[in-house]
Amino acid sequence: MSDVSRLAGVSKMTVSRVLADPELVSEATRTRVMKAIDQLGYVPDRIAGSLSSRRTNFVTAILPTLTNANFADTAQGLAGALRAADYQLLIGYTMYSLKEEELIVRAMLARRPDAIVIAGTVHTKAANEMLLRAGIPIVEIWDVPEHPIDHAVGFSNYEVGRLAARHLISLGHRRIAALGSRIDGDAMDLRGEARLQGFAAVLREAGIADDLVIREGSAPVSYDHGARTLATLLQRAPDVEAVFAVSDISAVGALMECHRRGIKVPEALSLIGFGDFDIARQCVPAISTIRVDAAMIGRKTGELLLSILERDNASAPITQSRIDIGFDLLIRETTAPREPG
Amino acid sequence: MSDVSRLAGVSKMTVSRVLADPELVSEATRTRVMKAIDQLGYVPDRIAGSLSSRRTNFVTAILPTLTNANFADTAQGLAGALRAADYQLLIGYTMYSLKEEELIVRAMLARRPDAIVIAGTVHTKAANEMLLRAGIPIVEIWDVPEHPIDHAVGFSNYEVGRLAARHLISLGHRRIAALGSRIDGDAMDLRGEARLQGFAAVLREAGIADDLVIREGSAPVSYDHGARTLATLLQRAPDVEAVFAVSDISAVGALMECHRRGIKVPEALSLIGFGDFDIARQCVPAISTIRVDAAMIGRKTGELLLSILERDNASAPITQSRIDIGFDLLIRETTAPREPG
DNA sequence: CTGAAAGCGCTTACAG
DNA sequence: CTGAAAGCGCTTACAG
């Protein structure tokens, strides 16, 4: 910047102004400075800028994994919404471990983000405290907790599970199963577990045993998980009529396993997933699922943050937001009424 | 930090040392400082640290998209390799647009990363110049250019295409097609195009017409792309015997379209994809593909960068690396010898 | 083993 | 419309 100011024959202050508020500088000076910038290939140092302005334009996003289409969509939606306002996403992934999440929160805080977006509503005590004390907007996403740390953008995973169960019951099925992952290890999918809980609750309310709610393997689930867990299920209950998989990924794996075993879907087995992954729609037969707009979670979160971070009137009250984007039941080809017999 | 030093009754210098080189501080002082840090919940400001040390511990990764399992694997592999050494990834996605890539390179440079990882070997002139002048290690990934800007970690997409063609020809097929995306728009998949080029070259070398190399839609490809493009292909050449899709994603879409139309794979049509996405293995029938270890590209890139950035002897010569991780042909169930008739 | 001084490259808050 | 001074919170490079 000194080089630029010297070449243009102005103060550093003026160079800074040309970059930040060009309209405050006379046109003659401005073009002179711009020319110098071009000539030197000067790229301003935002690290230095961040330090003096006390704003980094970093937003941290802490997600379970990058390799899940839903979270990738959320990250891309968030990054897209923030990019226009020149924010850079700092992505961390926890591998579904709360312990890892805590480490990431601490490491991220040292980068002084202007806001933190974090998947989930359950954190370690230390992570919770750090987030509370951070003094920046915090948005918990992918669920809608009763009492968020600060803001929340998501939907009720518990209600997703309930809806899945109601759908299968409404089709006349009585021997109903669910496929999820275990939550006794270091890596656990708490949102998947919430869906399982809601599912089991509706089963019990309908007087149906919830003994076929299977938790196998650790998060994240995979196509293999779906295939393997379906095999476990069939061994345990050959008479099973309908299955809910906590993720479309598992649902696809389960469907493929049915194909391999010659089990007709939906005639012999109804199957519903969650997430509306592209692949669920493409499968033959197309998989019924509960859709949640993952990219929209990212976009809404981004818009919420911009409205907080970029508001002109710094003294305007910030109302704590809790945005429920809801979900939709998509009945496709893998769920059908119980066939007598 | 001043607060900590005051509370511990030492200079800021000593606090800084406790954090950076604890062994240089006497145990008594160290524990006193640690206690003060804990008590105040002090998290050092790495922005300030970066400015004075001239190292940010940021590594920029510029990828086409976050929502592709292969690139997500690479990003995760890279982040994982760098995390141990306390580097934070700055991810940008170009949506397959070189113009967008240039904007991202410029924006990223302002964050003063210690290195830049960028997918692809073709960039705009301005982006190329900025990268060349950046004065930091640059790693081009997902291809192995003859003359990289600096380093490269990848494999030959052209050779992947050649291998796919050789495989289909070796099965006795003569009416052979390929499914890719167009490269005349703003968004273009140049690596997919390289695979197509290699594929077409082998076809011609074998005296086979390359008129069925179809480029439809713009990058990125999707399941839908595979389904739609297969439909186009069948209309154009109902007698087609074998198909190469530039991505497993397209291959899966094409396979599902075959299912819908009652076309038997591989009896009536052989199909091979690229990328070894999880879904390709799970499909029924399992899709033959050419495997590339996307996560390894990330890991190898991370290791390469660490060896450059963390080497003790700053004067040791850095030899320009060009790492070819290769690829494997995975013959599964969708490619079979031509059936007479 | 510990510390005082200088400085990293910007922006803030003035002043004129 | 432009600029001189101070300072953001650390680390570097000394010195003792």
XYZ file of C-alpha atoms (C1' of nucleotides) in Angstrom:
714
model
C 0.000 0.000 0.000
C 2.921 2.321 0.692
C 4.191 1.532 -2.784
C 0.866 2.466 -4.271
C 0.580 5.685 -2.323
C 4.111 6.675 -3.287
C 3.543 5.917 -6.973
C 0.251 7.794 -6.982
C 1.659 10.625 -4.944
C -1.005 10.477 -2.257
C -1.233 9.349 1.335
C -1.961 5.775 2.332
C -5.204 7.055 3.754
C -6.320 8.066 0.285
C -5.415 4.692 -1.170
C -7.412 3.056 1.553
C -10.352 5.284 0.772
C -10.211 4.546 -2.936
C -10.586 0.885 -2.037
C -13.255 1.271 0.626
C -15.278 4.361 -0.357
C -14.250 5.431 -3.842
C -17.001 8.036 -4.057
C -15.358 10.032 -1.281
C -12.305 10.647 -3.437
C -12.092 13.076 -6.340
C -12.180 11.435 -9.693
C -8.728 12.617 -10.688
C -7.088 11.210 -7.572
C -9.112 8.056 -7.828
C -8.003 7.221 -11.349
C -4.409 8.010 -10.455
C -4.562 5.621 -7.520
C -6.344 2.943 -9.541
C -3.657 3.155 -12.180
C -0.958 2.692 -9.568
C -2.817 -0.294 -8.122
C -3.065 -1.940 -11.524
C 0.510 -1.185 -12.391
C 1.859 -2.733 -9.212
C -0.622 -5.609 -9.141
C -1.419 -4.554 -5.622
C -3.792 -6.790 -3.669
C -4.737 -5.250 -0.315
C -3.885 -7.298 2.765
C -7.161 -8.151 4.419
C -5.411 -9.671 7.395
C -4.085 -6.260 8.279
C -7.433 -4.746 7.432
C -9.193 -7.211 9.705
C -6.908 -6.438 12.583
C -7.464 -2.725 12.483
C -11.159 -2.774 11.644
C -11.931 -5.571 14.071
C -13.913 -7.348 11.378
C -12.586 -10.323 9.492
C -15.485 -10.978 7.135
C -15.002 -14.612 8.011
C -17.992 -16.751 8.859
C -17.283 -20.142 10.373
C -19.402 -23.126 9.386
C -19.043 -26.230 11.508
C -20.607 -29.295 9.927
C -20.432 -33.037 10.568
C -18.848 -33.808 7.217
C -18.222 -32.312 3.802
C -19.022 -35.564 2.043
C -22.768 -35.563 2.520
C -24.804 -34.016 -0.266
C -27.160 -32.307 2.162
C -24.450 -30.583 4.158
C -22.563 -29.736 0.987
C -25.727 -28.075 -0.303
C -26.074 -26.142 2.927
C -22.446 -25.039 2.794
C -22.766 -23.980 -0.815
C -26.008 -22.129 -0.124
C -24.431 -20.353 2.812
C -21.245 -19.488 0.954
C -23.297 -18.203 -1.967
C -25.445 -15.957 0.190
C -22.419 -14.530 1.946
C -20.167 -14.184 -1.048
C -21.956 -11.143 -2.442
C -21.179 -9.307 0.778
C -17.583 -10.477 0.559
C -17.625 -12.936 3.419
C -15.398 -15.985 3.280
C -16.551 -19.254 4.778
C -14.259 -21.054 7.195
C -15.435 -24.651 7.072
C -14.689 -27.208 9.750
C -16.004 -30.750 9.913
C -16.483 -32.697 13.101
C -16.947 -36.224 11.789
C -20.031 -36.353 14.025
C -17.894 -36.097 17.157
C -18.749 -33.560 19.850
C -15.218 -33.771 21.192
C -13.880 -32.875 17.770
C -16.460 -30.123 17.500
C -15.152 -28.539 20.686
C -11.611 -28.506 19.324
C -12.833 -26.921 16.116
C -14.826 -24.250 17.925
C -11.736 -23.272 19.872
C -9.505 -23.225 16.795
C -12.059 -21.215 14.852
C -12.485 -18.647 17.583
C -8.804 -17.824 17.210
C -9.538 -16.785 13.624
C -11.992 -14.213 14.944
C -14.944 -14.948 12.658
C -17.755 -12.403 12.541
C -20.277 -15.189 13.099
C -20.448 -18.923 13.665
C -22.832 -21.360 12.028
C -22.899 -24.768 13.621
C -24.894 -27.890 12.834
C -26.802 -29.292 15.736
C -28.026 -28.102 19.063
C -26.090 -30.356 21.397
C -22.510 -29.400 22.162
C -20.010 -30.131 24.909
C -20.196 -27.915 27.942
C -16.954 -26.201 27.027
C -18.063 -25.629 23.441
C -21.342 -24.195 24.655
C -19.566 -21.773 26.934
C -17.153 -20.676 24.251
C -20.017 -20.032 21.855
C -21.992 -18.130 24.462
C -19.038 -15.918 25.296
C -17.901 -15.394 21.749
C -19.831 -12.154 21.472
C -20.749 -12.789 17.850
C -23.918 -14.128 16.209
C -24.253 -17.895 16.522
C -26.646 -19.828 14.306
C -27.439 -23.433 15.087
C -28.715 -25.177 11.998
C -30.385 -28.389 10.908
C -32.696 -28.451 13.892
C -34.938 -26.022 15.758
C -34.088 -26.231 19.445
C -36.424 -24.895 22.104
C -33.665 -22.715 23.473
C -30.992 -21.955 20.918
C -27.718 -20.435 22.045
C -28.566 -17.502 19.827
C -30.327 -18.077 16.486
C -31.487 -21.251 14.781
C -32.407 -22.212 11.224
C -33.689 -25.691 10.566
C -36.609 -27.985 11.057
C -37.728 -30.545 13.586
C -36.014 -33.853 13.045
C -38.296 -35.374 15.631
C -41.351 -34.348 13.600
C -39.752 -35.769 10.453
C -39.621 -39.133 12.195
C -43.219 -38.777 13.276
C -44.366 -37.979 9.761
C -42.524 -40.974 8.321
C -44.220 -43.279 10.822
C -47.650 -41.800 10.210
C -47.229 -42.278 6.475
C -46.298 -45.942 6.793
C -49.084 -46.598 9.295
C -51.610 -44.856 7.052
C -50.742 -47.352 4.336
C -51.940 -50.132 6.596
C -48.572 -51.491 7.647
C -48.189 -52.838 11.149
C -44.801 -54.522 11.134
C -42.685 -51.435 10.758
C -38.941 -50.915 11.050
C -36.408 -48.099 11.033
C -32.749 -48.063 10.049
C -30.331 -45.745 11.833
C -26.893 -45.599 13.395
C -25.693 -46.105 16.942
C -25.183 -43.204 19.308
C -22.996 -44.853 21.888
C -19.682 -44.119 20.236
C -17.629 -41.021 19.658
C -19.317 -40.327 16.339
C -23.033 -39.957 16.610
C -25.740 -38.529 14.431
C -27.994 -36.832 16.954
C -30.352 -35.500 14.316
C -30.818 -38.959 12.848
C -31.469 -40.197 16.360
C -34.134 -37.526 16.841
C -35.852 -38.760 13.702
C -35.708 -42.296 15.064
C -37.179 -41.133 18.369
C -40.086 -39.383 16.719
C -40.663 -42.420 14.554
C -40.684 -44.826 17.498
C -43.000 -42.558 19.477
C -45.683 -42.633 16.793
C -45.336 -46.384 16.492
C -45.979 -46.792 20.198
C -48.869 -44.334 20.104
C -50.434 -46.554 17.452
C -49.918 -49.634 19.545
C -47.160 -50.938 17.290
C -44.003 -52.431 18.740
C -40.871 -50.356 18.184
C -38.583 -53.363 18.455
C -37.578 -53.063 14.808
C -35.979 -49.645 15.229
C -32.458 -50.760 14.426
C -29.357 -48.803 15.312
C -26.326 -50.286 13.623
C -22.900 -48.932 12.754
C -21.669 -45.454 13.576
C -22.353 -42.189 11.784
C -22.225 -41.237 9.028
C -24.464 -43.738 7.299
C -23.595 -44.944 3.823
C -25.083 -47.000 1.019
C -23.354 -49.968 2.613
C -24.963 -49.132 5.925
C -28.379 -49.338 4.344
C -27.625 -52.634 2.678
C -26.104 -54.213 5.771
C -28.727 -52.963 8.173
C -31.520 -54.162 5.934
C -29.903 -57.598 5.986
C -29.888 -57.509 9.787
C -33.512 -56.478 9.773
C -34.618 -59.247 7.431
C -32.878 -61.799 9.575
C -34.619 -60.483 12.648
C -38.026 -59.966 11.112
C -38.633 -61.652 7.764
C -42.213 -60.475 8.041
C -41.346 -56.774 8.043
C -43.685 -54.728 5.883
C -42.291 -51.213 5.856
C -39.005 -49.491 6.573
C -37.945 -45.927 7.321
C -34.275 -45.126 6.769
C -32.908 -42.085 8.597
C -31.208 -41.007 5.391
C -31.869 -41.493 1.693
C -28.326 -42.795 1.492
C -29.309 -45.731 3.676
C -32.600 -46.034 1.825
C -30.818 -46.384 -1.508
C -28.496 -49.015 -0.052
C -31.493 -50.866 1.344
C -33.323 -50.687 -1.985
C -30.319 -52.080 -3.833
C -30.090 -54.881 -1.311
C -33.747 -55.662 -1.995
C -32.961 -55.813 -5.705
C -30.134 -58.219 -5.048
C -32.383 -60.434 -2.959
C -35.298 -60.241 -5.350
C -37.505 -58.520 -2.797
C -40.117 -56.468 -4.618
C -40.397 -52.856 -3.558
C -43.019 -51.663 -2.775
C -45.100 -54.832 -3.230
C -43.279 -56.857 -0.595
C -41.715 -53.980 1.319
C -42.444 -50.280 1.571
C -39.455 -48.016 1.953
C -39.121 -44.352 2.826
C -35.995 -42.305 3.308
C -35.092 -38.793 4.363
C -33.349 -35.876 2.725
C -34.492 -36.005 -0.893
C -31.032 -36.659 -2.236
C -30.910 -36.574 -6.052
C -30.247 -40.262 -6.160
C -33.498 -41.081 -4.351
C -35.523 -39.566 -7.170
C -33.471 -41.302 -9.841
C -33.669 -44.785 -8.388
C -35.925 -47.344 -9.968
C -38.362 -47.435 -8.320
C -38.067 -43.813 -7.192
C -37.721 -43.633 -3.432
C -40.355 -41.956 -1.299
C -38.728 -39.531 1.062
C -39.109 -36.547 3.295
C -37.639 -33.540 1.629
C -35.775 -30.792 3.377
C -34.265 -27.934 1.434
C -30.666 -28.132 2.550
C -29.491 -25.331 0.300
C -32.229 -23.117 1.680
C -30.981 -23.687 5.228
C -27.694 -22.269 4.008
C -29.259 -19.359 2.174
C -31.609 -18.403 5.009
C -28.752 -18.589 7.447
C -26.666 -16.380 5.202
C -29.461 -13.837 4.838
C -30.061 -13.813 8.565
C -26.391 -13.181 9.228
C -26.171 -10.418 6.672
C -29.181 -8.708 8.183
C -27.387 -8.763 11.518
C -23.851 -8.016 10.392
C -24.592 -5.453 7.731
C -27.407 -3.502 9.279
C -26.835 0.237 9.105
C -28.245 1.063 12.438
C -25.976 -0.685 14.863
C -28.269 0.101 17.736
C -31.328 -1.550 16.221
C -32.355 -4.409 18.421
C -31.480 -7.860 17.159
C -34.339 -10.174 17.770
C -33.321 -13.723 18.272
C -34.488 -15.676 15.250
C -35.658 -19.229 15.169
C -36.493 -20.102 11.591
C -38.293 -23.350 10.849
C -38.079 -24.121 7.143
C -40.203 -27.218 7.458
C -40.180 -30.322 5.288
C -42.374 -32.168 2.795
C -43.448 -35.735 2.369
C -42.695 -36.895 -1.151
C -44.626 -40.018 -1.940
C -42.955 -41.695 -4.866
C -42.812 -45.330 -5.840
C -41.381 -47.207 -2.872
C -44.273 -46.798 -0.475
C -47.598 -48.489 -1.161
C -50.573 -49.822 0.764
C -50.149 -53.127 2.468
C -50.977 -55.993 0.181
C -53.347 -58.456 1.732
C -51.691 -61.804 2.209
C -3.112 -11.002 25.901
C -2.357 -7.911 27.960
C -4.960 -9.076 30.444
C -3.252 -12.434 30.709
C 0.200 -10.962 31.149
C -1.077 -8.580 33.811
C -2.862 -11.330 35.712
C 0.161 -13.622 35.522
C 2.554 -10.795 36.307
C 4.751 -11.363 33.290
C 5.397 -9.595 29.996
C 3.313 -10.211 26.910
C 6.414 -11.706 25.395
C 6.346 -14.468 27.963
C 2.671 -15.189 27.357
C 3.385 -15.413 23.680
C 6.223 -17.826 24.370
C 4.100 -20.034 26.584
C 1.746 -20.416 23.663
C 4.357 -20.872 20.955
C 7.350 -22.530 22.637
C 6.332 -23.601 26.132
C 9.589 -25.449 26.717
C 11.516 -22.185 26.607
C 9.704 -20.947 29.690
C 10.361 -22.071 33.245
C 7.768 -24.421 34.596
C 6.712 -22.070 37.379
C 6.060 -19.171 35.012
C 4.426 -21.436 32.522
C 1.850 -22.797 34.958
C 1.148 -19.299 36.215
C 0.508 -18.101 32.694
C -1.581 -21.153 31.838
C -3.722 -20.557 34.862
C -4.305 -16.954 33.848
C -5.231 -18.075 30.317
C -7.754 -20.562 31.644
C -9.185 -18.112 34.112
C -9.773 -15.450 31.503
C -10.871 -17.847 28.782
C -8.252 -16.226 26.607
C -8.129 -17.331 22.978
C -5.146 -15.833 21.165
C -5.932 -13.693 18.139
C -4.429 -15.438 15.156
C -5.267 -12.550 12.867
C -2.835 -10.404 14.790
C -0.406 -13.293 14.951
C -0.632 -13.758 11.201
C 0.060 -10.123 10.546
C 3.218 -10.003 12.582
C 4.569 -13.421 11.671
C 3.671 -13.067 8.008
C 2.138 -16.526 8.054
C -1.582 -17.097 8.170
C -1.685 -20.879 8.275
C -4.428 -20.587 5.707
C -4.392 -22.807 2.656
C -6.794 -21.920 -0.113
C -8.562 -24.667 -2.034
C -10.345 -23.636 -5.218
C -12.653 -26.323 -6.544
C -15.433 -26.421 -9.132
C -18.119 -27.286 -6.612
C -18.597 -28.567 -3.098
C -21.502 -30.768 -4.091
C -19.569 -33.441 -5.934
C -18.515 -36.430 -3.884
C -15.104 -36.569 -5.520
C -14.205 -32.972 -4.816
C -15.685 -33.216 -1.340
C -13.412 -36.203 -0.714
C -10.432 -34.245 -1.965
C -11.303 -31.273 0.220
C -11.770 -33.483 3.244
C -8.514 -35.333 2.569
C -6.674 -32.056 2.193
C -8.217 -30.501 5.272
C -7.415 -33.633 7.260
C -3.765 -33.687 6.215
C -3.351 -30.022 7.051
C -5.325 -29.957 10.249
C -2.651 -31.685 12.295
C -0.267 -28.861 11.429
C -2.933 -26.350 12.344
C -3.718 -25.085 8.876
C -7.212 -23.928 8.058
C -8.659 -24.489 4.619
C -10.201 -21.548 2.767
C -12.537 -23.144 0.263
C -13.834 -21.411 -2.817
C -15.946 -22.931 -5.556
C -15.994 -21.754 -9.133
C -19.084 -23.487 -10.493
C -16.859 -24.611 -13.371
C -16.396 -21.039 -14.547
C -12.925 -19.703 -15.271
C -14.186 -16.154 -14.920
C -15.476 -16.965 -11.464
C -12.204 -18.704 -10.676
C -10.293 -15.531 -11.460
C -12.462 -13.531 -9.072
C -11.920 -16.118 -6.379
C -8.161 -16.197 -6.865
C -8.046 -12.441 -6.410
C -10.283 -12.492 -3.350
C -8.293 -15.324 -1.819
C -4.964 -13.625 -2.381
C -6.185 -10.797 -0.167
C -6.458 -13.326 2.668
C -2.754 -14.037 2.286
C -2.868 -17.851 2.285
C 0.405 -19.727 2.737
C -0.395 -21.849 -0.304
C -3.047 -22.282 -2.967
C -4.523 -25.528 -4.214
C -6.534 -25.205 -7.374
C -8.386 -27.748 -9.467
C -7.445 -27.782 -13.092
C -4.601 -26.565 -15.220
C -6.355 -24.042 -17.416
C -6.964 -20.611 -15.955
C -7.605 -17.146 -17.308
C -4.530 -15.128 -18.204
C -5.075 -12.821 -15.246
C -5.537 -15.732 -12.841
C -2.394 -17.367 -14.150
C -0.399 -14.208 -13.603
C -1.715 -13.700 -10.111
C -0.849 -17.276 -9.192
C 2.610 -16.990 -10.684
C 3.332 -13.793 -8.783
C 1.784 -14.908 -5.535
C 5.133 -16.061 -4.219
C 3.611 -19.026 -2.416
C 3.378 -22.709 -3.309
C 0.668 -23.419 -5.885
C -0.622 -26.938 -6.436
C -2.793 -27.696 -9.427
C -4.815 -30.816 -8.807
C -7.020 -33.308 -10.623
C -4.774 -33.373 -13.675
C -1.080 -33.644 -14.434
C -0.155 -30.834 -16.804
C 3.052 -30.894 -18.804
C 4.043 -27.551 -17.379
C 2.378 -26.820 -14.076
C 2.494 -23.315 -12.651
C 4.309 -24.807 -9.700
C 3.343 -28.259 -8.402
C 0.696 -30.721 -9.550
C -1.058 -33.699 -7.988
C -3.467 -35.667 -10.099
C -3.738 -38.068 -12.977
C -4.228 -37.885 -16.717
C -7.849 -37.382 -17.594
C -6.949 -37.908 -21.228
C -5.543 -41.339 -20.415
C -8.659 -42.183 -18.427
C -10.684 -41.603 -21.582
C -8.296 -43.736 -23.569
C -8.563 -46.596 -21.099
C -12.346 -46.478 -21.130
C -12.373 -46.705 -24.923
C -9.861 -49.538 -24.991
C -11.939 -51.491 -22.507
C -15.143 -51.152 -24.523
C -13.359 -51.991 -27.775
C -11.721 -55.028 -26.183
C -15.182 -56.352 -25.419
C -15.928 -56.417 -29.122
C -18.118 -53.337 -29.301
C -17.971 -51.184 -32.428
C -20.876 -48.809 -32.043
C -19.561 -46.838 -29.091
C -20.770 -43.631 -27.481
C -19.737 -41.195 -24.785
C -21.804 -38.877 -22.592
C -20.364 -35.558 -21.511
C -21.224 -31.884 -21.143
C -20.758 -28.931 -23.440
C -17.749 -26.653 -23.181
C -19.023 -23.674 -25.086
C -20.650 -21.902 -22.158
C -19.392 -20.141 -19.102
C -19.401 -23.317 -17.047
C -17.260 -26.037 -18.505
C -15.758 -29.225 -17.227
C -12.355 -29.231 -18.873
C -11.268 -32.444 -17.193
C -14.374 -34.230 -18.398
C -13.636 -32.859 -21.842
C -10.093 -34.245 -21.673
C -11.538 -37.676 -20.908
C -13.844 -37.313 -23.875
C -10.922 -36.326 -26.098
C -8.846 -39.317 -25.080
C -11.852 -41.548 -25.585
C -12.552 -40.215 -29.081
C -8.896 -40.499 -30.047
C -8.796 -44.220 -29.295
C -12.040 -44.735 -31.162
C -10.568 -43.121 -34.258
C -7.325 -45.045 -33.898
C -9.426 -48.219 -33.983
C -11.260 -47.074 -37.061
C -14.454 -46.430 -35.140
C -16.528 -43.332 -35.788
C -16.567 -40.860 -32.914
C -19.893 -39.364 -33.953
C -21.573 -40.681 -30.824
C -19.466 -38.622 -28.465
C -22.299 -36.502 -27.130
C -21.836 -33.212 -25.342
C -25.099 -32.059 -23.835
C -25.962 -29.645 -21.040
C -23.455 -27.638 -19.075
C -21.274 -28.703 -16.169
C -21.690 -30.078 -13.628
C -23.324 -33.270 -14.799
C -26.082 -34.830 -12.724
C -28.144 -37.989 -12.578
C -30.648 -36.175 -14.752
C -27.915 -35.343 -17.222
C -27.112 -39.018 -17.612
C -30.747 -39.943 -18.099
C -31.444 -37.167 -20.581
C -28.286 -37.613 -22.563
C -28.838 -41.341 -22.836
C -32.272 -40.580 -24.268
C -30.702 -38.307 -26.861
C -28.206 -41.002 -27.684
C -30.817 -43.728 -28.142
C -32.767 -41.504 -30.444
C -29.702 -40.827 -32.519
C -28.313 -44.345 -32.510
C -30.708 -47.080 -31.398
C -28.012 -49.561 -32.361
C -25.492 -48.269 -29.810
C -23.649 -51.069 -28.031
C -21.538 -49.410 -25.399
C -21.414 -46.108 -23.519
C -18.792 -44.232 -21.517
C -20.084 -41.551 -19.176
C -17.584 -38.891 -18.111
C -18.810 -39.266 -14.548
C -20.372 -42.057 -12.514
C -23.128 -39.606 -11.738
C -24.101 -39.564 -15.390
C -23.560 -43.305 -15.603
C -25.998 -43.924 -12.764
C -28.572 -41.665 -14.396
C -28.080 -43.503 -17.682
C -28.428 -46.880 -15.975
C -31.662 -45.839 -14.304
C -32.984 -44.607 -17.639
C -32.160 -48.019 -19.088
C -34.133 -49.628 -16.259
C -37.091 -47.408 -17.013
C -36.956 -48.303 -20.690
C -36.405 -51.967 -20.073
C -33.001 -51.937 -21.728
C -30.908 -54.737 -20.287
C -27.502 -53.740 -19.013
C -25.034 -55.143 -19.903
C -26.744 -57.581 -22.293
C -28.118 -54.903 -24.604
C -25.827 -52.083 -23.619
C -22.459 -51.907 -21.901
C -21.899 -48.942 -19.610
C -18.808 -47.575 -17.916
C -18.443 -44.491 -15.787
C -15.672 -42.589 -14.083
C -14.837 -41.708 -10.506
C -15.844 -44.771 -8.512
C -18.519 -42.948 -6.584
C -20.041 -45.087 -3.817
C -23.314 -45.233 -5.654
C -21.708 -46.862 -8.711
C -20.709 -49.886 -6.654
C -24.111 -50.136 -5.009
C -26.191 -49.994 -8.149
C -27.802 -53.124 -9.484
C -26.080 -54.087 -11.665
C -22.899 -52.591 -10.187
C -21.401 -50.059 -12.560
C -18.001 -50.612 -14.114
C -15.888 -47.538 -13.677
C -12.454 -46.033 -13.617
C -11.433 -45.365 -10.094
C -9.419 -42.412 -8.925
C -8.638 -41.911 -5.272
C -10.019 -38.426 -4.731
C -9.257 -38.368 -1.023
C -5.679 -39.337 -1.783
C -5.287 -36.367 -4.093
C -6.179 -34.246 -1.088
C -3.907 -36.095 1.298
C -0.911 -36.125 -1.066
C -1.400 -32.444 -1.741
C -1.528 -31.762 1.986
C 1.625 -33.759 2.603
C 3.417 -32.029 -0.226
C 2.473 -28.631 1.144
C 3.533 -29.522 4.656
C 6.899 -30.706 3.403
C 7.352 -27.334 1.738
C 5.845 -25.082 4.392
C 7.154 -26.824 7.468
C 10.639 -27.812 6.411
C 13.269 -26.872 8.983
C 15.885 -25.833 6.543
C 14.392 -22.887 4.743
C 17.227 -22.865 2.267
C 16.779 -26.439 1.127
C 15.862 -26.418 -2.515
C 12.239 -27.083 -3.319
C 11.975 -29.341 -6.255
C 8.878 -28.855 -8.278
C 6.681 -31.885 -7.787
C 4.377 -33.445 -10.296
C 2.645 -36.359 -8.639
C 0.629 -38.762 -10.758
C -1.560 -40.911 -8.545
C -2.913 -42.921 -11.452
C -6.237 -44.698 -11.764
C -7.684 -48.190 -11.987
C -10.177 -49.867 -14.228
C -12.863 -51.550 -12.154
C -14.740 -54.045 -14.240
C -18.029 -54.735 -12.511
C -21.356 -55.776 -13.931
C -22.311 -53.194 -16.528
C -19.681 -53.985 -19.142
C -19.750 -57.299 -20.984
C -18.639 -58.728 -24.319
C -20.778 -57.921 -27.307
C -23.569 -60.387 -27.738
C -23.747 -61.741 -31.240
C -26.940 -60.706 -32.901
C 14.913 -17.770 31.329
C 12.633 -13.067 30.557
C 11.519 -8.444 28.598
C 11.456 -3.626 26.006
C 11.094 -1.924 21.463
C 9.775 -2.008 16.859
C 6.796 -3.222 13.390
C 3.450 -6.253 10.461
C -0.297 -3.274 6.882
C -4.091 -1.760 7.355
C -8.460 1.405 9.491
C -10.345 4.616 12.841
C -11.139 8.958 14.347
C -9.817 13.080 13.968
C -8.431 17.671 11.866
C -8.271 20.879 8.291
C -11.559 16.227 -0.626
C -7.129 14.785 1.793
C -3.738 13.542 5.463
C -0.952 12.766 10.101
C -1.261 10.063 14.145
C -2.529 6.295 16.800
C -3.492 1.676 17.344
C -5.455 -3.205 16.271
C -2.792 -7.746 19.061
C 0.380 -10.198 18.107
C 5.771 -11.845 16.726
C 10.522 -10.787 15.533
C 14.908 -9.767 16.727
C 17.398 -8.240 19.898
C 19.521 -7.613 24.681
C 20.539 -9.051 29.171
